[in-house]
PDB file of C-alpha atoms in Angstrom:
ATOM      1  CA  UNK B   1     -71.373 139.917 -31.556  1.00 56.00           C
ATOM      2  CA  UNK B   2     -69.221 138.859 -28.503  1.00 67.00           C
ATOM      3  CA  UNK B   3     -68.998 141.000 -25.411  1.00 71.00           C
ATOM      4  CA  UNK B   4     -65.166 140.876 -25.536  1.00 75.00           C
ATOM      5  CA  UNK B   5     -65.195 142.262 -28.960  1.00 74.00           C
ATOM      6  CA  UNK B   6     -67.302 145.264 -27.972  1.00 76.00           C
ATOM      7  CA  UNK B   7     -65.332 145.701 -24.743  1.00 80.00           C
ATOM      8  CA  UNK B   8     -62.054 145.752 -26.602  1.00 79.00           C
ATOM      9  CA  UNK B   9     -63.328 148.365 -29.106  1.00 77.00           C
ATOM     10  CA  UNK B  10     -64.748 150.567 -26.215  1.00 82.00           C
ATOM     11  CA  UNK B  11     -61.547 150.333 -24.349  1.00 84.00           C
ATOM     12  CA  UNK B  12     -59.636 151.528 -27.431  1.00 82.00           C
ATOM     13  CA  UNK B  13     -62.144 154.338 -27.865  1.00 82.00           C
ATOM     14  CA  UNK B  14     -61.519 155.451 -24.263  1.00 87.00           C
ATOM     15  CA  UNK B  15     -57.773 155.284 -24.708  1.00 87.00           C
ATOM     16  CA  UNK B  16     -57.907 157.327 -27.876  1.00 85.00           C
ATOM     17  CA  UNK B  17     -60.001 159.976 -26.130  1.00 87.00           C
ATOM     18  CA  UNK B  18     -57.442 160.181 -23.253  1.00 89.00           C
ATOM     19  CA  UNK B  19     -54.491 160.526 -25.542  1.00 89.00           C
ATOM     20  CA  UNK B  20     -56.394 163.082 -27.619  1.00 86.00           C
ATOM     21  CA  UNK B  21     -57.093 165.190 -24.633  1.00 88.00           C
ATOM     22  CA  UNK B  22     -53.457 165.121 -23.430  1.00 88.00           C
ATOM     23  CA  UNK B  23     -52.038 165.827 -26.905  1.00 86.00           C
ATOM     24  CA  UNK B  24     -54.354 168.706 -27.657  1.00 84.00           C
ATOM     25  CA  UNK B  25     -53.416 170.352 -24.382  1.00 84.00           C
ATOM     26  CA  UNK B  26     -49.652 169.849 -24.681  1.00 82.00           C
ATOM     27  CA  UNK B  27     -49.191 170.455 -28.420  1.00 76.00           C
ATOM     28  CA  UNK B  28     -51.334 173.554 -29.002  1.00 73.00           C
ATOM     29  CA  UNK B  29     -49.131 175.795 -26.710  1.00 73.00           C
ATOM     30  CA  UNK B  30     -46.210 174.952 -29.031  1.00 73.00           C
ATOM     31  CA  UNK B  31     -47.746 176.935 -31.929  1.00 72.00           C
ATOM     32  CA  UNK B  32     -45.522 180.011 -32.467  1.00 72.00           C
ATOM     33  CA  UNK B  33     -46.816 183.204 -31.228  1.00 71.00           C
ATOM     34  CA  UNK B  34     -48.113 184.743 -27.920  1.00 73.00           C
ATOM     35  CA  UNK B  35     -51.889 184.379 -27.668  1.00 74.00           C
ATOM     36  CA  UNK B  36     -51.914 187.375 -25.047  1.00 76.00           C
ATOM     37  CA  UNK B  37     -50.284 189.601 -27.587  1.00 76.00           C
ATOM     38  CA  UNK B  38     -52.881 188.498 -30.179  1.00 72.00           C
ATOM     39  CA  UNK B  39     -55.801 189.016 -27.772  1.00 72.00           C
ATOM     40  CA  UNK B  40     -54.532 192.401 -26.489  1.00 73.00           C
ATOM     41  CA  UNK B  41     -54.112 193.814 -30.030  1.00 72.00           C
ATOM     42  CA  UNK B  42     -51.301 195.340 -31.990  1.00 71.00           C
ATOM     43  CA  UNK B  43     -51.235 198.671 -30.085  1.00 75.00           C
ATOM     44  CA  UNK B  44     -51.307 197.180 -26.522  1.00 75.00           C
ATOM     45  CA  UNK B  45     -48.703 198.124 -24.011  1.00 78.00           C
ATOM     46  CA  UNK B  46     -46.563 195.576 -22.037  1.00 80.00           C
ATOM     47  CA  UNK B  47     -48.746 196.103 -18.952  1.00 82.00           C
ATOM     48  CA  UNK B  48     -51.881 195.532 -21.011  1.00 80.00           C
ATOM     49  CA  UNK B  49     -50.397 192.312 -22.513  1.00 79.00           C
ATOM     50  CA  UNK B  50     -49.540 191.025 -18.989  1.00 81.00           C
ATOM     51  CA  UNK B  51     -52.997 191.918 -17.761  1.00 82.00           C
ATOM     52  CA  UNK B  52     -54.627 189.900 -20.602  1.00 77.00           C
ATOM     53  CA  UNK B  53     -52.152 187.066 -19.961  1.00 78.00           C
ATOM     54  CA  UNK B  54     -53.305 186.864 -16.308  1.00 81.00           C
ATOM     55  CA  UNK B  55     -56.908 187.177 -17.354  1.00 77.00           C
ATOM     56  CA  UNK B  56     -56.562 184.238 -19.713  1.00 75.00           C
ATOM     57  CA  UNK B  57     -54.691 182.263 -17.050  1.00 76.00           C
ATOM     58  CA  UNK B  58     -51.658 181.852 -19.335  1.00 76.00           C
ATOM     59  CA  UNK B  59     -49.383 182.856 -16.434  1.00 78.00           C
ATOM     60  CA  UNK B  60     -50.308 179.892 -14.332  1.00 82.00           C
ATOM     61  CA  UNK B  61     -48.322 176.605 -14.218  1.00 83.00           C
ATOM     62  CA  UNK B  62     -49.090 174.227 -17.081  1.00 82.00           C
ATOM     63  CA  UNK B  63     -50.044 171.345 -14.716  1.00 85.00           C
ATOM     64  CA  UNK B  64     -52.510 173.621 -12.963  1.00 86.00           C
ATOM     65  CA  UNK B  65     -53.978 174.694 -16.262  1.00 85.00           C
ATOM     66  CA  UNK B  66     -54.260 171.013 -17.402  1.00 87.00           C
ATOM     67  CA  UNK B  67     -56.227 170.102 -14.247  1.00 88.00           C
ATOM     68  CA  UNK B  68     -58.596 173.004 -14.900  1.00 87.00           C
ATOM     69  CA  UNK B  69     -58.853 171.867 -18.581  1.00 86.00           C
ATOM     70  CA  UNK B  70     -59.762 168.312 -17.875  1.00 89.00           C
ATOM     71  CA  UNK B  71     -62.143 169.341 -15.051  1.00 88.00           C
ATOM     72  CA  UNK B  72     -63.908 171.651 -17.446  1.00 87.00           C
ATOM     73  CA  UNK B  73     -64.257 168.943 -20.133  1.00 87.00           C
ATOM     74  CA  UNK B  74     -65.734 166.565 -17.564  1.00 88.00           C
ATOM     75  CA  UNK B  75     -68.338 169.172 -16.872  1.00 87.00           C
ATOM     76  CA  UNK B  76     -68.999 169.821 -20.612  1.00 84.00           C
ATOM     77  CA  UNK B  77     -67.011 173.190 -20.534  1.00 86.00           C
ATOM     78  CA  UNK B  78     -64.457 173.349 -23.444  1.00 87.00           C
ATOM     79  CA  UNK B  79     -63.364 176.919 -22.543  1.00 85.00           C
ATOM     80  CA  UNK B  80     -64.003 180.384 -23.826  1.00 86.00           C
ATOM     81  CA  UNK B  81     -62.828 181.700 -27.236  1.00 86.00           C
ATOM     82  CA  UNK B  82     -61.146 184.944 -26.634  1.00 80.00           C
ATOM     83  CA  UNK B  83     -61.050 185.798 -30.374  1.00 82.00           C
ATOM     84  CA  UNK B  84     -64.808 185.248 -30.863  1.00 84.00           C
ATOM     85  CA  UNK B  85     -65.887 186.066 -27.229  1.00 84.00           C
ATOM     86  CA  UNK B  86     -68.049 182.982 -27.097  1.00 89.00           C
ATOM     87  CA  UNK B  87     -68.029 179.529 -25.437  1.00 91.00           C
ATOM     88  CA  UNK B  88     -65.912 177.118 -27.427  1.00 91.00           C
ATOM     89  CA  UNK B  89     -68.553 174.525 -27.377  1.00 91.00           C
ATOM     90  CA  UNK B  90     -70.998 176.855 -29.073  1.00 92.00           C
ATOM     91  CA  UNK B  91     -68.532 177.716 -31.802  1.00 92.00           C
ATOM     92  CA  UNK B  92     -67.500 174.107 -32.323  1.00 91.00           C
ATOM     93  CA  UNK B  93     -70.919 172.563 -32.451  1.00 90.00           C
ATOM     94  CA  UNK B  94     -72.180 175.442 -34.633  1.00 91.00           C
ATOM     95  CA  UNK B  95     -69.507 174.601 -37.216  1.00 91.00           C
ATOM     96  CA  UNK B  96     -69.619 170.838 -36.809  1.00 89.00           C
ATOM     97  CA  UNK B  97     -72.710 170.258 -39.014  1.00 90.00           C
ATOM     98  CA  UNK B  98     -71.039 171.913 -41.935  1.00 90.00           C
ATOM     99  CA  UNK B  99     -67.949 169.697 -41.766  1.00 88.00           C
ATOM    100  CA  UNK B 100     -69.823 166.522 -40.975  1.00 86.00           C
ATOM    101  CA  UNK B 101     -72.376 167.094 -43.751  1.00 87.00           C
ATOM    102  CA  UNK B 102     -69.689 167.814 -46.225  1.00 88.00           C
ATOM    103  CA  UNK B 103     -67.675 164.693 -45.270  1.00 85.00           C
ATOM    104  CA  UNK B 104     -70.730 162.315 -45.212  1.00 84.00           C
ATOM    105  CA  UNK B 105     -72.071 163.724 -48.405  1.00 88.00           C
ATOM    106  CA  UNK B 106     -68.710 163.165 -50.061  1.00 88.00           C
ATOM    107  CA  UNK B 107     -68.538 159.638 -48.758  1.00 84.00           C
ATOM    108  CA  UNK B 108     -71.992 158.801 -50.137  1.00 88.00           C
ATOM    109  CA  UNK B 109     -70.920 160.140 -53.556  1.00 91.00           C
ATOM    110  CA  UNK B 110     -67.716 158.131 -53.325  1.00 89.00           C
ATOM    111  CA  UNK B 111     -69.464 154.830 -52.629  1.00 86.00           C
ATOM    112  CA  UNK B 112     -72.204 155.369 -55.221  1.00 90.00           C
ATOM    113  CA  UNK B 113     -69.693 156.160 -57.978  1.00 93.00           C
ATOM    114  CA  UNK B 114     -66.652 154.128 -56.963  1.00 90.00           C
ATOM    115  CA  UNK B 115     -68.155 150.691 -56.218  1.00 87.00           C
ATOM    116  CA  UNK B 116     -70.076 150.437 -59.488  1.00 88.00           C
ATOM    117  CA  UNK B 117     -67.208 151.878 -61.479  1.00 92.00           C
ATOM    118  CA  UNK B 118     -64.639 149.590 -60.009  1.00 89.00           C
ATOM    119  CA  UNK B 119     -66.837 146.544 -60.402  1.00 87.00           C
ATOM    120  CA  UNK B 120     -67.791 147.504 -64.011  1.00 89.00           C
ATOM    121  CA  UNK B 121     -64.043 147.797 -65.005  1.00 91.00           C
ATOM    122  CA  UNK B 122     -63.217 144.585 -63.061  1.00 87.00           C
ATOM    123  CA  UNK B 123     -65.888 142.705 -64.989  1.00 85.00           C
ATOM    124  CA  UNK B 124     -65.029 144.126 -68.389  1.00 88.00           C
ATOM    125  CA  UNK B 125     -61.310 143.366 -67.940  1.00 88.00           C
ATOM    126  CA  UNK B 126     -61.788 139.855 -66.466  1.00 80.00           C
ATOM    127  CA  UNK B 127     -59.094 137.408 -67.458  1.00 76.00           C
ATOM    128  CA  UNK B 128     -56.870 139.964 -69.104  1.00 77.00           C
ATOM    129  CA  UNK B 129     -59.618 141.223 -71.568  1.00 82.00           C
ATOM    130  CA  UNK B 130     -59.594 144.867 -72.833  1.00 85.00           C
ATOM    131  CA  UNK B 131     -56.033 145.557 -71.804  1.00 87.00           C
ATOM    132  CA  UNK B 132     -56.288 149.223 -73.104  1.00 90.00           C
ATOM    133  CA  UNK B 133     -59.275 149.928 -70.751  1.00 90.00           C
ATOM    134  CA  UNK B 134     -57.471 148.266 -67.897  1.00 89.00           C
ATOM    135  CA  UNK B 135     -54.343 150.418 -68.485  1.00 91.00           C
ATOM    136  CA  UNK B 136     -56.212 153.667 -69.058  1.00 93.00           C
ATOM    137  CA  UNK B 137     -58.338 153.103 -65.925  1.00 92.00           C
ATOM    138  CA  UNK B 138     -55.216 152.284 -63.773  1.00 91.00           C
ATOM    139  CA  UNK B 139     -53.069 155.212 -64.951  1.00 93.00           C
ATOM    140  CA  UNK B 140     -55.975 157.796 -64.828  1.00 93.00           C
ATOM    141  CA  UNK B 141     -57.189 156.798 -61.312  1.00 92.00           C
ATOM    142  CA  UNK B 142     -53.608 156.592 -60.013  1.00 92.00           C
ATOM    143  CA  UNK B 143     -52.909 160.163 -61.097  1.00 93.00           C
ATOM    144  CA  UNK B 144     -56.183 161.650 -59.951  1.00 93.00           C
ATOM    145  CA  UNK B 145     -56.019 159.800 -56.623  1.00 90.00           C
ATOM    146  CA  UNK B 146     -52.626 161.350 -55.912  1.00 90.00           C
ATOM    147  CA  UNK B 147     -53.891 165.006 -56.339  1.00 89.00           C
ATOM    148  CA  UNK B 148     -53.984 166.793 -52.952  1.00 85.00           C
ATOM    149  CA  UNK B 149     -57.285 168.148 -51.933  1.00 82.00           C
ATOM    150  CA  UNK B 150     -56.226 171.853 -52.105  1.00 83.00           C
ATOM    151  CA  UNK B 151     -54.865 171.386 -55.661  1.00 89.00           C
ATOM    152  CA  UNK B 152     -58.050 169.738 -56.725  1.00 90.00           C
ATOM    153  CA  UNK B 153     -60.022 172.490 -55.048  1.00 90.00           C
ATOM    154  CA  UNK B 154     -58.102 175.304 -56.726  1.00 90.00           C
ATOM    155  CA  UNK B 155     -58.327 173.436 -60.057  1.00 92.00           C
ATOM    156  CA  UNK B 156     -62.045 173.145 -59.795  1.00 93.00           C
ATOM    157  CA  UNK B 157     -62.463 176.861 -58.873  1.00 92.00           C
ATOM    158  CA  UNK B 158     -60.499 177.823 -61.980  1.00 93.00           C
ATOM    159  CA  UNK B 159     -62.604 175.660 -64.315  1.00 93.00           C
ATOM    160  CA  UNK B 160     -66.162 175.872 -62.992  1.00 92.00           C
ATOM    161  CA  UNK B 161     -66.083 179.263 -61.209  1.00 90.00           C
ATOM    162  CA  UNK B 162     -63.598 181.466 -63.056  1.00 91.00           C
ATOM    163  CA  UNK B 163     -63.748 180.016 -66.608  1.00 92.00           C
ATOM    164  CA  UNK B 164     -67.196 178.558 -67.018  1.00 91.00           C
ATOM    165  CA  UNK B 165     -69.053 180.703 -64.494  1.00 89.00           C
ATOM    166  CA  UNK B 166     -71.491 177.865 -63.691  1.00 90.00           C
ATOM    167  CA  UNK B 167     -70.756 177.343 -59.942  1.00 90.00           C
ATOM    168  CA  UNK B 168     -69.923 179.869 -57.104  1.00 89.00           C
ATOM    169  CA  UNK B 169     -66.324 179.930 -56.051  1.00 87.00           C
ATOM    170  CA  UNK B 170     -67.171 180.269 -52.302  1.00 86.00           C
ATOM    171  CA  UNK B 171     -69.815 179.496 -49.710  1.00 86.00           C
ATOM    172  CA  UNK B 172     -72.993 181.669 -50.008  1.00 83.00           C
ATOM    173  CA  UNK B 173     -75.668 181.557 -47.246  1.00 83.00           C
ATOM    174  CA  UNK B 174     -78.450 182.124 -49.752  1.00 83.00           C
ATOM    175  CA  UNK B 175     -77.217 179.322 -51.949  1.00 83.00           C
ATOM    176  CA  UNK B 176     -76.019 176.530 -49.656  1.00 82.00           C
ATOM    177  CA  UNK B 177     -76.892 173.679 -51.870  1.00 85.00           C
ATOM    178  CA  UNK B 178     -75.156 174.989 -54.952  1.00 90.00           C
ATOM    179  CA  UNK B 179     -72.276 176.120 -52.902  1.00 89.00           C
ATOM    180  CA  UNK B 180     -71.648 172.530 -51.631  1.00 90.00           C
ATOM    181  CA  UNK B 181     -71.065 171.205 -55.184  1.00 92.00           C
ATOM    182  CA  UNK B 182     -67.436 172.251 -55.660  1.00 93.00           C
ATOM    183  CA  UNK B 183     -66.198 171.404 -52.109  1.00 92.00           C
ATOM    184  CA  UNK B 184     -67.962 168.017 -52.455  1.00 92.00           C
ATOM    185  CA  UNK B 185     -66.133 167.355 -55.748  1.00 92.00           C
ATOM    186  CA  UNK B 186     -62.864 168.437 -54.396  1.00 92.00           C
ATOM    187  CA  UNK B 187     -63.129 165.919 -51.464  1.00 89.00           C
ATOM    188  CA  UNK B 188     -64.764 163.073 -53.354  1.00 91.00           C
ATOM    189  CA  UNK B 189     -63.008 162.790 -56.775  1.00 93.00           C
ATOM    190  CA  UNK B 190     -59.605 161.682 -55.485  1.00 90.00           C
ATOM    191  CA  UNK B 191     -61.304 159.177 -53.144  1.00 89.00           C
ATOM    192  CA  UNK B 192     -63.489 157.896 -55.908  1.00 91.00           C
ATOM    193  CA  UNK B 193     -60.421 157.000 -57.940  1.00 92.00           C
ATOM    194  CA  UNK B 194     -58.764 155.400 -54.999  1.00 88.00           C
ATOM    195  CA  UNK B 195     -61.754 153.279 -53.880  1.00 88.00           C
ATOM    196  CA  UNK B 196     -62.546 152.313 -57.555  1.00 91.00           C
ATOM    197  CA  UNK B 197     -58.957 150.996 -57.963  1.00 90.00           C
ATOM    198  CA  UNK B 198     -59.372 148.817 -54.853  1.00 87.00           C
ATOM    199  CA  UNK B 199     -62.773 147.584 -55.865  1.00 87.00           C
ATOM    200  CA  UNK B 200     -61.503 146.689 -59.400  1.00 88.00           C
ATOM    201  CA  UNK B 201     -58.695 144.698 -57.960  1.00 87.00           C
ATOM    202  CA  UNK B 202     -61.036 142.913 -55.492  1.00 84.00           C
ATOM    203  CA  UNK B 203     -63.528 142.235 -58.214  1.00 84.00           C
ATOM    204  CA  UNK B 204     -60.847 140.596 -60.403  1.00 83.00           C
ATOM    205  CA  UNK B 205     -59.975 138.258 -57.488  1.00 82.00           C
ATOM    206  CA  UNK B 206     -63.582 137.448 -56.555  1.00 80.00           C
ATOM    207  CA  UNK B 207     -64.546 136.738 -60.123  1.00 78.00           C
ATOM    208  CA  UNK B 208     -61.986 133.883 -60.287  1.00 78.00           C
ATOM    209  CA  UNK B 209     -63.605 132.120 -57.360  1.00 76.00           C
ATOM    210  CA  UNK B 210     -65.303 128.806 -58.025  1.00 76.00           C
ATOM    211  CA  UNK B 211     -68.783 129.843 -56.846  1.00 74.00           C
ATOM    212  CA  UNK B 212     -68.769 132.663 -59.345  1.00 71.00           C
ATOM    213  CA  UNK B 213     -67.540 130.356 -62.160  1.00 74.00           C
ATOM    214  CA  UNK B 214     -70.517 128.145 -61.242  1.00 76.00           C
ATOM    215  CA  UNK B 215     -72.833 131.036 -61.266  1.00 72.00           C
ATOM    216  CA  UNK B 216     -71.733 131.977 -64.717  1.00 70.00           C
ATOM    217  CA  UNK B 217     -71.977 128.423 -65.927  1.00 71.00           C
ATOM    218  CA  UNK B 218     -75.557 128.392 -64.778  1.00 70.00           C
ATOM    219  CA  UNK B 219     -76.015 131.552 -66.968  1.00 71.00           C
ATOM    220  CA  UNK B 220     -77.538 133.588 -64.133  1.00 70.00           C
ATOM    221  CA  UNK B 221     -78.235 137.236 -65.086  1.00 69.00           C
ATOM    222  CA  UNK B 222     -75.482 139.843 -64.570  1.00 68.00           C
ATOM    223  CA  UNK B 223     -77.320 141.628 -61.783  1.00 69.00           C
ATOM    224  CA  UNK B 224     -77.795 138.512 -59.785  1.00 70.00           C
ATOM    225  CA  UNK B 225     -74.334 137.106 -60.424  1.00 71.00           C
ATOM    226  CA  UNK B 226     -72.445 140.335 -59.545  1.00 72.00           C
ATOM    227  CA  UNK B 227     -74.976 142.087 -57.293  1.00 71.00           C
ATOM    228  CA  UNK B 228     -75.868 139.103 -55.110  1.00 71.00           C
ATOM    229  CA  UNK B 229     -72.776 136.934 -55.167  1.00 70.00           C
ATOM    230  CA  UNK B 230     -69.810 139.214 -55.930  1.00 72.00           C
ATOM    231  CA  UNK B 231     -70.776 142.450 -54.189  1.00 73.00           C
ATOM    232  CA  UNK B 232     -71.076 141.072 -50.656  1.00 72.00           C
ATOM    233  CA  UNK B 233     -67.552 139.726 -50.875  1.00 73.00           C
ATOM    234  CA  UNK B 234     -66.260 143.062 -51.625  1.00 72.00           C
ATOM    235  CA  UNK B 235     -67.913 144.801 -48.631  1.00 70.00           C
ATOM    236  CA  UNK B 236     -65.165 143.988 -46.068  1.00 70.00           C
ATOM    237  CA  UNK B 237     -62.300 145.834 -47.791  1.00 71.00           C
ATOM    238  CA  UNK B 238     -64.680 148.540 -49.067  1.00 73.00           C
ATOM    239  CA  UNK B 239     -66.171 149.269 -45.695  1.00 71.00           C
ATOM    240  CA  UNK B 240     -62.636 149.316 -44.098  1.00 71.00           C
ATOM    241  CA  UNK B 241     -61.568 151.784 -46.642  1.00 73.00           C
ATOM    242  CA  UNK B 242     -64.637 153.820 -46.358  1.00 73.00           C
ATOM    243  CA  UNK B 243     -63.976 154.510 -42.679  1.00 73.00           C
ATOM    244  CA  UNK B 244     -60.412 155.422 -43.374  1.00 74.00           C
ATOM    245  CA  UNK B 245     -61.388 157.670 -46.284  1.00 76.00           C
ATOM    246  CA  UNK B 246     -64.079 159.360 -44.156  1.00 74.00           C
ATOM    247  CA  UNK B 247     -61.509 160.074 -41.477  1.00 74.00           C
ATOM    248  CA  UNK B 248     -59.204 161.433 -44.119  1.00 75.00           C
ATOM    249  CA  UNK B 249     -61.931 163.588 -45.475  1.00 76.00           C
ATOM    250  CA  UNK B 250     -62.264 165.248 -41.973  1.00 74.00           C
ATOM    251  CA  UNK B 251     -58.584 166.150 -42.328  1.00 74.00           C
ATOM    252  CA  UNK B 252     -58.830 167.127 -45.892  1.00 76.00           C
ATOM    253  CA  UNK B 253     -61.849 169.436 -45.082  1.00 76.00           C
ATOM    254  CA  UNK B 254     -59.330 171.812 -43.444  1.00 76.00           C
ATOM    255  CA  UNK B 255     -57.846 172.909 -46.745  1.00 82.00           C
ATOM    256  CA  UNK B 256     -60.998 172.429 -48.845  1.00 88.00           C
ATOM    257  CA  UNK B 257     -63.044 174.619 -46.439  1.00 88.00           C
ATOM    258  CA  UNK B 258     -60.393 177.250 -46.538  1.00 87.00           C
ATOM    259  CA  UNK B 259     -60.359 177.407 -50.326  1.00 88.00           C
ATOM    260  CA  UNK B 260     -64.135 177.626 -50.600  1.00 90.00           C
ATOM    261  CA  UNK B 261     -64.697 179.566 -47.364  1.00 89.00           C
ATOM    262  CA  UNK B 262     -66.997 176.781 -46.140  1.00 90.00           C
ATOM    263  CA  UNK B 263     -67.903 177.671 -42.528  1.00 90.00           C
ATOM    264  CA  UNK B 264     -67.000 174.345 -40.889  1.00 89.00           C
ATOM    265  CA  UNK B 265     -64.373 173.237 -38.423  1.00 88.00           C
ATOM    266  CA  UNK B 266     -61.614 173.404 -41.085  1.00 85.00           C
ATOM    267  CA  UNK B 267     -61.958 177.046 -41.733  1.00 85.00           C
ATOM    268  CA  UNK B 268     -62.514 177.539 -37.952  1.00 88.00           C
ATOM    269  CA  UNK B 269     -59.286 175.985 -36.979  1.00 85.00           C
ATOM    270  CA  UNK B 270     -57.470 178.073 -39.560  1.00 85.00           C
ATOM    271  CA  UNK B 271     -58.836 181.227 -38.219  1.00 86.00           C
ATOM    272  CA  UNK B 272     -58.175 180.064 -34.656  1.00 86.00           C
ATOM    273  CA  UNK B 273     -54.500 179.388 -35.353  1.00 83.00           C
ATOM    274  CA  UNK B 274     -54.194 182.777 -36.948  1.00 82.00           C
ATOM    275  CA  UNK B 275     -55.709 184.435 -33.795  1.00 82.00           C
ATOM    276  CA  UNK B 276     -53.582 182.170 -31.473  1.00 80.00           C
ATOM    277  CA  UNK B 277     -56.859 181.260 -29.859  1.00 84.00           C
ATOM    278  CA  UNK B 278     -55.743 178.192 -27.729  1.00 83.00           C
ATOM    279  CA  UNK B 279     -59.075 177.176 -26.285  1.00 85.00           C
ATOM    280  CA  UNK B 280     -60.756 177.056 -29.728  1.00 88.00           C
ATOM    281  CA  UNK B 281     -57.932 175.254 -31.417  1.00 87.00           C
ATOM    282  CA  UNK B 282     -57.976 172.654 -28.570  1.00 87.00           C
ATOM    283  CA  UNK B 283     -61.806 172.323 -28.808  1.00 89.00           C
ATOM    284  CA  UNK B 284     -61.791 171.836 -32.564  1.00 89.00           C
ATOM    285  CA  UNK B 285     -58.852 169.379 -32.615  1.00 87.00           C
ATOM    286  CA  UNK B 286     -60.340 167.424 -29.759  1.00 89.00           C
ATOM    287  CA  UNK B 287     -63.779 167.118 -31.437  1.00 88.00           C
ATOM    288  CA  UNK B 288     -62.224 166.044 -34.662  1.00 85.00           C
ATOM    289  CA  UNK B 289     -60.142 163.388 -32.861  1.00 85.00           C
ATOM    290  CA  UNK B 290     -63.084 161.990 -30.925  1.00 86.00           C
ATOM    291  CA  UNK B 291     -65.272 162.058 -34.167  1.00 83.00           C
ATOM    292  CA  UNK B 292     -62.522 160.070 -35.951  1.00 81.00           C
ATOM    293  CA  UNK B 293     -62.312 157.598 -33.003  1.00 82.00           C
ATOM    294  CA  UNK B 294     -66.146 157.171 -33.113  1.00 82.00           C
ATOM    295  CA  UNK B 295     -66.105 156.548 -36.879  1.00 78.00           C
ATOM    296  CA  UNK B 296     -63.329 153.977 -36.431  1.00 78.00           C
ATOM    297  CA  UNK B 297     -65.357 152.269 -33.789  1.00 79.00           C
ATOM    298  CA  UNK B 298     -68.424 152.330 -35.993  1.00 78.00           C
ATOM    299  CA  UNK B 299     -66.469 150.780 -38.828  1.00 74.00           C
ATOM    300  CA  UNK B 300     -65.038 148.011 -36.584  1.00 76.00           C
ATOM    301  CA  UNK B 301     -68.587 147.146 -35.283  1.00 76.00           C
ATOM    302  CA  UNK B 302     -70.010 146.971 -38.813  1.00 73.00           C
ATOM    303  CA  UNK B 303     -66.985 144.836 -39.984  1.00 71.00           C
ATOM    304  CA  UNK B 304     -67.636 142.662 -36.941  1.00 72.00           C
ATOM    305  CA  UNK B 305     -71.179 142.089 -38.041  1.00 72.00           C
ATOM    306  CA  UNK B 306     -70.350 141.497 -41.796  1.00 66.00           C
ATOM    307  CA  UNK B 307     -67.258 139.316 -41.163  1.00 65.00           C
ATOM    308  CA  UNK B 308     -67.177 137.071 -38.138  1.00 64.00           C
ATOM    309  CA  UNK B 309     -63.393 136.634 -38.472  1.00 63.00           C
ATOM    310  CA  UNK B 310     -62.874 140.321 -37.435  1.00 60.00           C
ATOM    311  CA  UNK B 311     -64.587 139.615 -34.086  1.00 60.00           C
ATOM    312  CA  UNK B 312     -61.911 136.985 -33.277  1.00 60.00           C
ATOM    313  CA  UNK B 313     -58.973 138.642 -34.865  1.00 57.00           C
TER     314      UNK B 313
END
């Protein structure tokens, strides 16, 4: 891997982090509502609200607050959550494993199901065969892939928790494993359909390549033909989409965690917005942005290793 390739990607990561820091600081105060009123309580007097505003530093100029914000970040201080009365870093990194675990587990399920499914349909429908299967697969996956995460989450709760009573409708500290099933399904099912459609299309293209015709002419086994020769050529597009899907899952987790009361960053940011807790909102959004940038960097590096053309693109 060339040094210039790594240097370009690291420069892009640094630029993304700088933009994320600026945007999180500038955009969050635009959220409707006064955090001083929220922190002071519904029965607070004007004097008490002003005292809280001064205590939180909200009466200071925006530029001065930005300098303090950046200075705190450089020292590892993300501020103090006034709604939870705790350091933002403790709150964010206490919730991060729940969101990251849910997103990565969903991605693993997506890859384990979508790639074999898409390849199998691509092989079975090669050369215009089994048109009914091809049409049914195309229409079904298109419809399911278009379902928003919160709709899928609500549907799963109604079916498996309310009607069948086989899975819990919300997070339970004593049953974490079983509580993960429905959020994982809500995040992964639409992505499975989306990735499977792409893999099926890529498989149809790869199967028409000369080297695979030769492999079939030599009557090599199906596992060797499709697993050894076809699958590696699908990795570039699949890995690219996997990175995008994982980043999208981090965003989709906000609604899914809210539906299932999953104690991750998604539910945390909803609670923080409700409480007008600016430092906590900024901390969660910034961590999600940096995490997305790191995932993009990791995907780019893996693609650079798999496909040398990416390094020179």
